[in-house]
Coordinates of C-alpha atoms (C1' of nucleotides) in Angstrom, one line a residue:
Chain A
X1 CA 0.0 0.0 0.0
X2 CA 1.3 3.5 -0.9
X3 CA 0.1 7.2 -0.4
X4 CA -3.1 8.3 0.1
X5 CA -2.7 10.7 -2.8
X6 CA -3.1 9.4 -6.4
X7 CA -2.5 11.3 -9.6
X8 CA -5.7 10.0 -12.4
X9 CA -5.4 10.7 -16.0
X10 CA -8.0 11.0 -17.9
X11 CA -7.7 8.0 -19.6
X12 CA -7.5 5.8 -16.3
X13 CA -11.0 7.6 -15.6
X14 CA -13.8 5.0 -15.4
X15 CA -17.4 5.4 -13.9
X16 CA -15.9 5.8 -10.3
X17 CA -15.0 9.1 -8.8
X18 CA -13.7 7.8 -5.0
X19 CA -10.3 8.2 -4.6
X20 CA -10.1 4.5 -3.5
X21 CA -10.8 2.9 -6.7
X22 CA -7.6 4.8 -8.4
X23 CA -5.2 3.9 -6.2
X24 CA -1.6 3.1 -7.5
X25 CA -1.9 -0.7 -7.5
X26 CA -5.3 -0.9 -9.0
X27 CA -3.9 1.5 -11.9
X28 CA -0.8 -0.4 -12.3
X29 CA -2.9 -3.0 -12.5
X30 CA -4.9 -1.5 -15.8
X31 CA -1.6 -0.7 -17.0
X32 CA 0.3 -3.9 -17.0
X33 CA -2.8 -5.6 -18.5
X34 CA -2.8 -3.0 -21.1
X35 CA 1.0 -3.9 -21.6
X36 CA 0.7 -7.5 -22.2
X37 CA -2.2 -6.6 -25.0
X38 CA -4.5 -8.7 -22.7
X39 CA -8.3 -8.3 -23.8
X40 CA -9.8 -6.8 -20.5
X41 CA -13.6 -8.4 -20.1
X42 CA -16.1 -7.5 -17.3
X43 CA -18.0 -10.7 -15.1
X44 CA -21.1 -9.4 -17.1
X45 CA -20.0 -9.8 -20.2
X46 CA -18.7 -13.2 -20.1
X47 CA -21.4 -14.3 -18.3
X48 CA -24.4 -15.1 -19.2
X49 CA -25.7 -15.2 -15.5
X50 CA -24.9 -13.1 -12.5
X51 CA -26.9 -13.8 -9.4
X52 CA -26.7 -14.3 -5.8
X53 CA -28.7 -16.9 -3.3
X54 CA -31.8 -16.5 -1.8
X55 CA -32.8 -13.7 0.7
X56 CA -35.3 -15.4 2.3
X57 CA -34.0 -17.8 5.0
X58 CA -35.6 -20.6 4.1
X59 CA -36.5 -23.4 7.1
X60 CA -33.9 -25.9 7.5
X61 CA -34.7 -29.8 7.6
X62 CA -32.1 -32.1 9.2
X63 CA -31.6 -33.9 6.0
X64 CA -32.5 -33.1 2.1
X65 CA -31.0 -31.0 -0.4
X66 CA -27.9 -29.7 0.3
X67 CA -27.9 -25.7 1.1
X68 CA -24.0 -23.9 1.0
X69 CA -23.5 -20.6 2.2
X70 CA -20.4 -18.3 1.9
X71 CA -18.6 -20.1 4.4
X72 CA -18.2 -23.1 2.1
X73 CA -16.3 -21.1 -0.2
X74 CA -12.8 -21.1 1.0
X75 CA -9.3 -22.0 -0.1
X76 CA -10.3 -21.8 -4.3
X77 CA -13.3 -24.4 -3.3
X78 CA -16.9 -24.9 -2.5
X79 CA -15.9 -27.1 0.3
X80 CA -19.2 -28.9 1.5
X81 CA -16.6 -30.6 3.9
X82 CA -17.0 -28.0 6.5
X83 CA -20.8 -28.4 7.3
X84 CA -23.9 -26.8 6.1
X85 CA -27.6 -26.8 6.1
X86 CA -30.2 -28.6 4.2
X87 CA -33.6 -27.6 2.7
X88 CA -36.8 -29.6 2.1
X89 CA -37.2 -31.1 -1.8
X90 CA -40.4 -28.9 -2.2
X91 CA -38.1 -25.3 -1.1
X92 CA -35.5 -26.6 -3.3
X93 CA -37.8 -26.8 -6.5
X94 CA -38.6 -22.9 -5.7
X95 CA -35.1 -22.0 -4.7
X96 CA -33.7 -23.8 -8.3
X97 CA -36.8 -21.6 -9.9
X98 CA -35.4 -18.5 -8.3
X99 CA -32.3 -18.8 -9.9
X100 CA -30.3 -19.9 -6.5
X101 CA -29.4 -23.1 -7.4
X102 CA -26.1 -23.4 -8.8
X103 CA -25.2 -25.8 -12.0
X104 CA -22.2 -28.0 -11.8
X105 CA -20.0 -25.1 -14.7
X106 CA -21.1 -22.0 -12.3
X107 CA -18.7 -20.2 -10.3
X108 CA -19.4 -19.4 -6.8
X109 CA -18.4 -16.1 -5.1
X110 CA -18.4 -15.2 -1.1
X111 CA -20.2 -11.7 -1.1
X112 CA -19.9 -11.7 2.3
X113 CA -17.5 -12.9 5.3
X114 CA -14.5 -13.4 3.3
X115 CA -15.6 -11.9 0.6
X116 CA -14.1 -12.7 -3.3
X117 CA -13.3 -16.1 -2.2
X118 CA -14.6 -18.3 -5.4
X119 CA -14.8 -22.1 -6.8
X120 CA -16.3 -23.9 -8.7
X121 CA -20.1 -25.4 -8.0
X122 CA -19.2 -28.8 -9.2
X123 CA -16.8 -29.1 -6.2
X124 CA -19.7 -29.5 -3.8
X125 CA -22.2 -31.5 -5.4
X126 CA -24.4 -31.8 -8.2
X127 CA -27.6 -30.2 -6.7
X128 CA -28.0 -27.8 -4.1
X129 CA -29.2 -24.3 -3.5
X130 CA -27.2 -21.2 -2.1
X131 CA -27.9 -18.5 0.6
X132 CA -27.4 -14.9 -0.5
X133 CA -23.9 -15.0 0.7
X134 CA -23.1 -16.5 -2.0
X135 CA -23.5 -15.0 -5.6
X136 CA -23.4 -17.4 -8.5
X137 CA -21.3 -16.7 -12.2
X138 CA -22.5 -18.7 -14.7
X139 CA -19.5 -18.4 -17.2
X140 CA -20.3 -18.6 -21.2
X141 CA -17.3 -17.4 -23.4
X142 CA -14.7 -18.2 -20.8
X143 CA -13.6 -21.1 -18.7
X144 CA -15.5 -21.5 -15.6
X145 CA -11.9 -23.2 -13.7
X146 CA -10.1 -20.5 -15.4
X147 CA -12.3 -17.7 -14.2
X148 CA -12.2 -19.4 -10.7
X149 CA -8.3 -19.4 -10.4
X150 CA -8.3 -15.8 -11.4
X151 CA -10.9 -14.5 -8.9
X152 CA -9.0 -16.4 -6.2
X153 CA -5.5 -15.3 -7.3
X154 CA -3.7 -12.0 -6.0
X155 CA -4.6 -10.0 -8.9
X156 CA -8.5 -11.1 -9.1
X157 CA -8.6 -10.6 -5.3
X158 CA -7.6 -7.0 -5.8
X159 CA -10.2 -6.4 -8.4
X160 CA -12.6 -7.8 -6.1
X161 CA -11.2 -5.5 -3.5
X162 CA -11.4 -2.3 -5.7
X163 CA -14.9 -3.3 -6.5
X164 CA -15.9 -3.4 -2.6
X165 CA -18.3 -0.8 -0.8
X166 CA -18.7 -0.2 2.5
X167 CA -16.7 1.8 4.9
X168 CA -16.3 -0.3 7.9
X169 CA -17.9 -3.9 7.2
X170 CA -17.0 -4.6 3.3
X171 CA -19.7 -6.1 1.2
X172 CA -19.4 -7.1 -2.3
X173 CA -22.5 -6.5 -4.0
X174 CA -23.6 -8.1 -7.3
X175 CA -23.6 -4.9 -9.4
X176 CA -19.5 -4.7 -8.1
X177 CA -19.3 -8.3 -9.0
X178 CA -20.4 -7.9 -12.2
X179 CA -17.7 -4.8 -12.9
X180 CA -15.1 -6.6 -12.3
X181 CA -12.4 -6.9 -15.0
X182 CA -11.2 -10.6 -16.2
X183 CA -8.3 -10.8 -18.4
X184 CA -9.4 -12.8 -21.4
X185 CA -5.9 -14.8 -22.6
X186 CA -6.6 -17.3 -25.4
X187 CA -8.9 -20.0 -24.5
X188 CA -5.9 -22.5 -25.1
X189 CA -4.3 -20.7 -22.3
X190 CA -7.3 -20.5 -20.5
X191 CA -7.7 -24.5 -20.4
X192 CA -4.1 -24.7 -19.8
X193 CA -4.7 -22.7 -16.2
X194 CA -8.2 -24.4 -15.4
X195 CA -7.1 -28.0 -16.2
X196 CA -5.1 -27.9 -13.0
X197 CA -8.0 -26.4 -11.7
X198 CA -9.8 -29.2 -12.3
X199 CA -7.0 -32.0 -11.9
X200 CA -7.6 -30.2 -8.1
X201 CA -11.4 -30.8 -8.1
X202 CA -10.8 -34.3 -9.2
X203 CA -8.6 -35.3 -6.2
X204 CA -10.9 -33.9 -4.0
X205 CA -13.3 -35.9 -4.9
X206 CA -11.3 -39.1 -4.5
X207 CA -10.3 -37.5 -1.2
X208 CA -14.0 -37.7 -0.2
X209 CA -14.8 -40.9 -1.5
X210 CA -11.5 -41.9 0.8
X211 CA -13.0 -39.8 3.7
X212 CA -15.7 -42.0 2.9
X213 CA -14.3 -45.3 3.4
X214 CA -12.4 -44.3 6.2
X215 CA -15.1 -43.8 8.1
X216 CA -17.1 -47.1 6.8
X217 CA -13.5 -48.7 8.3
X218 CA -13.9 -46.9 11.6
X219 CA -17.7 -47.5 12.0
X220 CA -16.1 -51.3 11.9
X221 CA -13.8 -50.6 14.9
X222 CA -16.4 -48.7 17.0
X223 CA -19.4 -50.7 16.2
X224 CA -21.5 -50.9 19.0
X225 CA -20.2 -47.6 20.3
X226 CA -22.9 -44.9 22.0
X227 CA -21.1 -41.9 21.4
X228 CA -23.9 -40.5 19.5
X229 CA -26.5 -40.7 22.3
X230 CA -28.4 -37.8 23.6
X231 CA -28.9 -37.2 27.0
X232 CA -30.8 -34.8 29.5
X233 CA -28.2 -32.3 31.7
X234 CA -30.1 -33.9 34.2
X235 CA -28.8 -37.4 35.3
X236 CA -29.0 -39.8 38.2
X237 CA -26.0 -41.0 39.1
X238 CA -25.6 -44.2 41.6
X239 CA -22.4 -43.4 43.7
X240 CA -20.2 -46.0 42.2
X241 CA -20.6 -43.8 39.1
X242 CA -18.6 -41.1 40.9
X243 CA -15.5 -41.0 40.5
X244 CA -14.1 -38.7 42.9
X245 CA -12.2 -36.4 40.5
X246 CA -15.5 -34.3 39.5
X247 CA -18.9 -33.9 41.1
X248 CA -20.6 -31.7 38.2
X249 CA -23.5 -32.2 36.5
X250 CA -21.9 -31.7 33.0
X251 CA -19.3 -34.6 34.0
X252 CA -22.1 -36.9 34.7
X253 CA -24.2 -36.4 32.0
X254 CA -25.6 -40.5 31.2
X255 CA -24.5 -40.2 27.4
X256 CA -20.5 -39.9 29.3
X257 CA -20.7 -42.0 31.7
X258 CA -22.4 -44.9 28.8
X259 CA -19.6 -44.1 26.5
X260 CA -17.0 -44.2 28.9
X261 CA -18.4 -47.6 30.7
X262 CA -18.7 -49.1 27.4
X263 CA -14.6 -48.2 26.6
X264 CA -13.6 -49.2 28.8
X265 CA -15.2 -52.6 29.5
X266 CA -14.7 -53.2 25.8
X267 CA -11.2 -55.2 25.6
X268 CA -10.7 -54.0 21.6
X269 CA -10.0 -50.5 23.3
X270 CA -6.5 -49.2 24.4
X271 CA -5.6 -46.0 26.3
X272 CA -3.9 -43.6 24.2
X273 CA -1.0 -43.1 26.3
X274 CA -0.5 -46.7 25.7
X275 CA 0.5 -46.2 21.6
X276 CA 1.7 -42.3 21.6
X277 CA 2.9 -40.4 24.1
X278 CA 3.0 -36.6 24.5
X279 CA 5.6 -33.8 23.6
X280 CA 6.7 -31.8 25.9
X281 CA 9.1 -30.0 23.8
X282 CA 9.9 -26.4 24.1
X283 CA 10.8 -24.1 22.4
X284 CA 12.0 -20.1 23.1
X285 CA 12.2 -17.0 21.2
X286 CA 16.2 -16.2 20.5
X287 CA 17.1 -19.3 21.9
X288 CA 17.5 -20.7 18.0
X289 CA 18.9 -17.7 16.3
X290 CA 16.3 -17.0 13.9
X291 CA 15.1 -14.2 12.9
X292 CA 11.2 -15.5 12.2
X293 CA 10.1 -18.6 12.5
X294 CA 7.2 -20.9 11.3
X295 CA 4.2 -20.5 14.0
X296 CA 0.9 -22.6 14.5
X297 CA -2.2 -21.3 16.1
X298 CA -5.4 -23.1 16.4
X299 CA -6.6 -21.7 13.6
X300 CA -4.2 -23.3 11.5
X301 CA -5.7 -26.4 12.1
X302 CA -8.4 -26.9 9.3
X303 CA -10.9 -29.2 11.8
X304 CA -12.9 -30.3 8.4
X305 CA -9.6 -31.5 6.9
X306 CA -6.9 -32.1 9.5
X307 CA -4.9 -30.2 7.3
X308 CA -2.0 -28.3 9.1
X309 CA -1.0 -24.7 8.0
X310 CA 1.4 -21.9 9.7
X311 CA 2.5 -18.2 9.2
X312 CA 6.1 -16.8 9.4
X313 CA 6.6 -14.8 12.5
X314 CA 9.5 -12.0 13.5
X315 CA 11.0 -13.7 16.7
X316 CA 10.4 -10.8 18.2
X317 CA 6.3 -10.4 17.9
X318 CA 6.7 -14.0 19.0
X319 CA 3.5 -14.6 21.0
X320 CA 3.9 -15.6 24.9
X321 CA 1.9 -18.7 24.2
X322 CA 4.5 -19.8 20.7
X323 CA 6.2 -22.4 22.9
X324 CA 6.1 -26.2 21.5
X325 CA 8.1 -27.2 19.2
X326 CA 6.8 -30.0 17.0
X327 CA 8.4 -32.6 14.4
X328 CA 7.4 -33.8 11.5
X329 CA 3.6 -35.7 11.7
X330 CA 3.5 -34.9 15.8
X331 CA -0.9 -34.7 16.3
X332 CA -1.9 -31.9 17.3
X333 CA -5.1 -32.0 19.2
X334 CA -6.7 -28.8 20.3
X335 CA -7.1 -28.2 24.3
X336 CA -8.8 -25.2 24.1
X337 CA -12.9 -25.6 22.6
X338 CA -12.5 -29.5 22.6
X339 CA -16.2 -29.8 20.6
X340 CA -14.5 -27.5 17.4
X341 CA -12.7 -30.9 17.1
X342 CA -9.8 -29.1 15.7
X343 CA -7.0 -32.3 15.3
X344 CA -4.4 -32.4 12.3
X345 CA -1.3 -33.8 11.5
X346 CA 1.7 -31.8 11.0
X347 CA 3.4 -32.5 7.4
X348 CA 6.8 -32.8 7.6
X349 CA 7.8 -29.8 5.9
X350 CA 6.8 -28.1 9.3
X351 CA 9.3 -30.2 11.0
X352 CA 11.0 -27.6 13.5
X353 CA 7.8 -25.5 13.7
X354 CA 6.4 -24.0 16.9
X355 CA 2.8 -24.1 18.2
X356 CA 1.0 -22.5 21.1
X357 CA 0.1 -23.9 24.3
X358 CA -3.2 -24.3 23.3
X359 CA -2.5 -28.1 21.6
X360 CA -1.3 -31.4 23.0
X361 CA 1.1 -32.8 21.1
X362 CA 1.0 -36.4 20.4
X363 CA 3.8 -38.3 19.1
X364 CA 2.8 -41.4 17.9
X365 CA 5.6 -44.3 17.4
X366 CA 5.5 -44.5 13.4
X367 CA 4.6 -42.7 10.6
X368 CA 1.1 -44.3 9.5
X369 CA 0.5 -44.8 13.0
X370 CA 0.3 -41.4 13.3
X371 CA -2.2 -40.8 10.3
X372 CA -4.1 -43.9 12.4
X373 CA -4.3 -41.2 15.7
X374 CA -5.4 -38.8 13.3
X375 CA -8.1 -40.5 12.0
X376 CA -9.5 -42.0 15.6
X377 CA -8.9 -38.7 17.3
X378 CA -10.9 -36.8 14.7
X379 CA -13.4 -39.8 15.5
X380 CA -17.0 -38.4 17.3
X381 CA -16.3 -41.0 20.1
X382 CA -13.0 -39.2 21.0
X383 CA -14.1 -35.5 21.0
X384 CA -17.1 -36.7 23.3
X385 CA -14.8 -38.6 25.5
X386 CA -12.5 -34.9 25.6
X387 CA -15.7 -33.1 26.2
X388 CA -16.5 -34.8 29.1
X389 CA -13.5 -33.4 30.6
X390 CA -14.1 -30.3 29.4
X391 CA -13.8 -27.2 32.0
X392 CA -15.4 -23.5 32.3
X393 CA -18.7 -22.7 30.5
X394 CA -16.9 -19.4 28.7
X395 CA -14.6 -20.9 28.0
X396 CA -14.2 -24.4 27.4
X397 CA -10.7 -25.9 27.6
X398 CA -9.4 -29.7 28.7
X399 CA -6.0 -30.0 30.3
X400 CA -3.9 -31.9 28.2
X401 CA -2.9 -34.9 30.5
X402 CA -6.6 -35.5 29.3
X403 CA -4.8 -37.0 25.6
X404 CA -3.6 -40.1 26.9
X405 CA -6.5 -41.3 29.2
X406 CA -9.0 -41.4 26.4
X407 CA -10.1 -44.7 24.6
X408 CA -9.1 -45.8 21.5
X409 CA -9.5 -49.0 19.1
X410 CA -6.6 -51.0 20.0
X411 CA -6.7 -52.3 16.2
X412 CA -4.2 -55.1 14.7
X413 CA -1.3 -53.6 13.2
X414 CA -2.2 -54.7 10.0
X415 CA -5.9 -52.4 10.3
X416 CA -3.8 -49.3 12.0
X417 CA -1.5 -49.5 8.8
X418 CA -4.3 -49.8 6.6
X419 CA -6.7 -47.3 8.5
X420 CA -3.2 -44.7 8.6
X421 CA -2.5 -45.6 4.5
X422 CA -5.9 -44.3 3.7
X423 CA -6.0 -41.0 5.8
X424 CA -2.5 -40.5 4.4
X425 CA -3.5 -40.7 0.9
X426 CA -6.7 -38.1 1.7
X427 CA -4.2 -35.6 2.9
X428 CA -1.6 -36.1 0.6
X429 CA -4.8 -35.6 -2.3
X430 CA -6.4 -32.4 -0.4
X431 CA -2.7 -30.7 -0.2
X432 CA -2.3 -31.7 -3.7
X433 CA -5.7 -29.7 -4.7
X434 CA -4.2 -27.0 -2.5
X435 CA -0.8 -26.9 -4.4
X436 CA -2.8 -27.2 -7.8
X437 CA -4.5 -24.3 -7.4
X438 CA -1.8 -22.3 -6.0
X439 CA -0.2 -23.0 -9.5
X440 CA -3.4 -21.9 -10.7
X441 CA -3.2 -18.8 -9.4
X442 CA 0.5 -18.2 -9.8
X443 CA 0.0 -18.6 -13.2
X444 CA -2.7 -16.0 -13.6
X445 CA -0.4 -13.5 -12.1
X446 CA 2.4 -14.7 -14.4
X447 CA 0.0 -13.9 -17.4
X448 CA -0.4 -10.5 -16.0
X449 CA 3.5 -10.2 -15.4
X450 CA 4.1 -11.3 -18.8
X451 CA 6.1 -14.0 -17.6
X452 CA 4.4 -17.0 -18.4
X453 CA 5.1 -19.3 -21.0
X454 CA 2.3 -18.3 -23.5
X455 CA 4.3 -19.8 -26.6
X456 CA 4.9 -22.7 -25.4
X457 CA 1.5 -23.4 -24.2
X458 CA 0.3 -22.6 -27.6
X459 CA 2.6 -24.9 -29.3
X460 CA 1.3 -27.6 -26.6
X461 CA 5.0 -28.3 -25.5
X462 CA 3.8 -27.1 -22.0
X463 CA 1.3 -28.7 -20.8
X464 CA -0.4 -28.9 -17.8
X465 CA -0.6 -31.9 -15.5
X466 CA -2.8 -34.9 -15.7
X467 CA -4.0 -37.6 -13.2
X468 CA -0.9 -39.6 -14.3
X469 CA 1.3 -37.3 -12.4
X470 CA -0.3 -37.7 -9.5
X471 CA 0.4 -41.7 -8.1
X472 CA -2.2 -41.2 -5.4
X473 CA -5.0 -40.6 -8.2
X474 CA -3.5 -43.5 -10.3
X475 CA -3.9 -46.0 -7.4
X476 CA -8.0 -44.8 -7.9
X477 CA -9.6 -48.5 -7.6
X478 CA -12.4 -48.9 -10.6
Chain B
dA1 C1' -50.7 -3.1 -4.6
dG2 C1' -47.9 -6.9 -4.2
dT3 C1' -43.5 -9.1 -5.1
dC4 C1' -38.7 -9.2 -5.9
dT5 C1' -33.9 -7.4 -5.6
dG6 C1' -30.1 -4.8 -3.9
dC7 C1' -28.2 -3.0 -0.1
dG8 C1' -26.9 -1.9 4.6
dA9 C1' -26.5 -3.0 9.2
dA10 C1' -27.6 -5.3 13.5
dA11 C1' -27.3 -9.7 15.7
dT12 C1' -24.9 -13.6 16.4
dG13 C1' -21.1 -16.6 16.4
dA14 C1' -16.2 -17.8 16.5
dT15 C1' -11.7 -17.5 18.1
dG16 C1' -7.0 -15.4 19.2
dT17 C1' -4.5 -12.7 22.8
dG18 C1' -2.9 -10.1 26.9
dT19 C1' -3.0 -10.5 31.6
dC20 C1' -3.3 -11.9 36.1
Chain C
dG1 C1' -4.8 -22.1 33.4
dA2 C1' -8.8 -19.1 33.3
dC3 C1' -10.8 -15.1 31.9
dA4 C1' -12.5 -11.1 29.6
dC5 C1' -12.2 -8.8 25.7
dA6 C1' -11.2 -7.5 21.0
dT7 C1' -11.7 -8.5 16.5
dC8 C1' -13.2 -10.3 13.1
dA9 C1' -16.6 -13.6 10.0
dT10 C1' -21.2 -14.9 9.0
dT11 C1' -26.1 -14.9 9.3
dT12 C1' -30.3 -12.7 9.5
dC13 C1' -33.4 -9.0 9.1
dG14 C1' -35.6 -5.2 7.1
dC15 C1' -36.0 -1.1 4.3
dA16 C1' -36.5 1.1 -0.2
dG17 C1' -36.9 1.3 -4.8
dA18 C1' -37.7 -1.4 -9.1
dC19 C1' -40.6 -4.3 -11.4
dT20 C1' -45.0 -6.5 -12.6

DNA sequence: AGTCTGCGAAATGATGTGTC
DNA sequence: GACACATCATTTCGCAGACT
C-alpha cells in the first residue's frame, strides 16, 4: 500500500470518482494488462448469468437437499466438507426456480465474510441451493476453472477488492461483481490454467470418497459404540458412578458416563497413552537464532480436513503462548474448545515448527500410526470422550494430560496400517488440490506479469498436469 | 398493490491474545 | 490455566426502490 494521494489521467477515468478505486496498484494493475495486449472483459459480459442466493431464509430440515452458504467457499473451493444446512425437496424446486441453485459449470463467489473467495459449484455436489452470501457466475465465453483461479488469485482478489463498498464492514454487492475486470488470454491458455483447476477438483473428490471409506473402516472398529446418544443435563447417578475427581452435572451427564463404561469394558479398546505419548518439547524465542520462525495457532488447524497450515513470524512479535516445538507428523489436538474438534497432523515440511500452548502434542511411534491417531482422534467417540472433561462454560478448555486417558481401538497392526495408509493418501490428495490451485493462481499473475510461457503453451510443449502425475489418483480403484 | 432485488447493518457466532 | 475482551466472520433482518 502506498500514499493516500493518487495522480488519475483522464484515460484511467472509469465510472468511479472515490479516490479508493484509483489507487496506485489498481492502476498499475490496468496498465500492466494494457501492456501485455490482454483483452480486459467484465464478469457481465462473459457471463451469461450473475446472481446471488436466496434472501429469504428458508426453514432448514435435518436432511434433504444440500444448502452452501459463503462459508463453504474457502481456499479456491466450495468445500461442503465444512458443514452446512439442508432444505426440504419442495423449497428446493422454488429456490432452483429462483435462480439460486447453482449448476455444476457456475462459479461461486463469497459476497460476504471473506468476501471474493470463489470455486467452482461442481466441487460440492451436483444439486443444491445457495444463501445470499453466495452470488453465483454462470460463465459462457470463458472457462469457468479458469475464471475461478483468477478470482481467487492475488490480482483477481484486488479487483474484487477495488470493487468493494462499504466503509467499515466490506460487502461485495452483485452490481461490483459484475464490474469486475477478467483478463481474457486465449482460450488455449485458458484450459491450460483451469485443467489444474480441475486436476484439483478431481482429487478432492477421491479424497472424499477416501473420507468415505475411512469412516465405513472406523464404524467397523467402534461398532457398538454410544457416542452418538443424547442425554438430559439432568442425570441420576448411583455413587459408584462417581469417580471422585468431579462432582458436576456436566461430567455426569448419562451419554459420558455410557460411553465411557462401554470403553472401557470393551477389551478391543487401548488407552492412548499406551500407543503415543505426549511432547513436551519447548521451544523459546532467540534461543534458536532465527530471525522468524514458522508459527501454529489453532486456527491453523483446518478441523474439516486435519490439514495443518502456519505463518512466518519475527522472533520478536513471538506470542507468549508460541512455545512447542513439533516434528514432523506430531498430532496436534486442540485443548482449548475441545467440541470444534480441531486435530491435524503436522506435514513434515513443518518439521521444527512452533505451536502455542493451546495443543497437546501427540507423538505417535510410526509414521502411518500417526495418520491412524489422526483418524481415531478426529473420531465423534474421541471429542465426546474430551468433552466430558471439558472445564469453564466461557470458555471451554481440557487439560492436556486429558490425551492419553481417552479410549481408542486398540486395532491389529495390520488395520492401523491400513486405517493410517488411507487418511495419508486423503491428505496427501487435499494438499495436492491445495498446491494445484496455487499453480493456478500463480499462473494467472504470471500472465499478468508477462512472464508466463504463453508460446509454449500454444505450441502444446507445455502442458499442464494430468492424473498420471499424480500416483495417489492412479492408485483410484475402478 | 404486491413481489422481488439490492443494499446496509444489527445480531450472532467464532476465536486469538494479553493479563493476572 | 482461566478469563474477559477485542476482533473479526457470517447470518439474519428489514428497508427502499424497481418491477409486474
Amino acid at each position: 500500500m502506498s500514499g493516500i494521494a493518487s495522480w488519475v489521467t483522464a484515460k484511467d477515468l472509469r465510472h468511479r470518482l472515490d479516490a479508493d478505486f484509483y489507487r496506485p496498484e489498481y492502476l498499475e494493475f490496468d496498465h500492466r494488462a494494457e501492456a501485455r495486449g490482454l483483452k480486459m472483459r467484465q464478469v457481465v459480459e462473459i457471463s451469461s448469468l450473475v446472481t446471488d442466493g436466496t434472501h429469504k431464509t428458508p426453514s432448514y430440515v435435518d436432511s434433504g437437499v444440500p444448502f452452501l452458504s459463503a462459508k463453504n467457499i474457502r481456499n479456491g473451493f466450495v468445500d461442503a466438507g465444512s458443514g452446512h444446512k439442508y432444505v426440504s425437496a419442495a423449497e428446493f424446486d422454488q429456490l432452483e426456480r429462483w435462480n439460486c441453485a447453482p449448476r455444476p459449470d457456475d462459479v461461486l463467489v463469497a459476497k460476504s465474510g471473506s468476501i471474493g473467495s470463489a470455486g467452482l459449484a461442481s466441487g460440492a455436489y451436483d444439486r443444491f441451493a445457495v444463501f445470499e452470501s453466495a452470488a453465483i457466475i454462470r460463465p459462457s465465453g470463458v472457462s469457468p476453472a479458469y475464471l475461478s483461479a483468477y478470482l481467487n488469485s492475488r490480482l483477481g482478489q484486488l479487483q474484487i477488492r477495488r470493487n468493494s463498498k462499504g466503509a467499515v464492514i466490506r460487502h461485495l454487492h452483485l452490481e461490483d461483481l459484475r464490474e469486475v475486470e477478467v483478463p481474457l488470454p486465449d482460450r488455449r491458455i485458458q484450459d491450460y490454467i483451469g485443467a489444474k483447476v480441475e486436476l484439483a477438483e478431481r482429487c478432492r473428490a477421491v479424497a472424499s470418497r477416501e473420507r468415505e471409506k475411512l469412516g465405513t473402516e472406523l464404524a467397523t472398529l467402534y461398532e457398538g459404540c454410544p457416542h452418538a446418544a443424547l442425554s438430559s443435563l439432568t442425570t441420576m447417578v448411583a455413587p459408584a458412578e462417581i469417580d471422585g475427581s468431579r462432582l458436576d452435572a456436566w461430567y455426569h451427564q448419562r451419554r459420558f458416563i455410557t460411553l465411557t463404561e462401554w470403553l472401557r469394558r470393551n477389551p478391543a479398546f487401548v488407552k492412548l497413552g499406551k500407543v503415543a505419548s505426549l511432547s513436551s518439547d519447548r521451544w523459546s524465542p532467540g534461543a534458536h537464532g532465527q530471525s522468524t520462525f514458522r508459527y501454529i495457532e489453532i486456527s491453523d488447524v483446518d478441523s474439516s480436513t486435519g490439514h495443518v497450515s502456519h505463518s512466518e513470524v519475527p522472533v520478536e512479535n513471538a506470542p507468549s503462548r508460541a512455545r512447542k516445538l513439533l516434528r514432523g507428523f506430531d498430532v496436534l489436538a486442540s485443548t482449548v474448545r475441545p467440541n470444534r474438534g480441531a486435530v491435524g497432523l503436522v506435514p513434515d515440511s513443518l518439521d521444527g515448527a512452533v505451536a502455542t500452548t493451546g495443543f497437546a502434542v501427540v507423538r505417535a511411534v510410526s509414521k502411518t500410526d500417526a495418520f491412524f491417531l489422526l483418524a481415531v482422534l478426529r473420531h465423534p467417540a474421541s471429542t465426546a470422550q474430551l468433552m466430558r472433561c471439558n472445564t469453564g462454560s466461557a470458555y471451554p478448555a481440557i487439560e492436556e494430560s486429558v490425551l492419553p486417558q481417552i479410549w481408542i481401538p486398540g486395532a491389529k497392526p495390520g488395520t492401523r496400517k491400513s486405517l493410517g495408509a488411507r487418511e495419508l493418501r486423503r491428505t496427501t490428495l487435499l494438499q495436492t488440490a491445495v498446491d494445484l490451485v496455487d499453480q493456478a493462481k500463480a499462473d494467472v499473475e504470471a500472465l499478468i506479469e508477462g512472464t508466463l510461457d504463453a508460446q509454449a503453451i500454444l505450441a502444446e510443449t507445455l502442458k499442464p498436469p494430468t492424473a498420471d502425475d499424480i500416483p495417489e489418483l492412479a492408485e483410484d480403484d475402478a
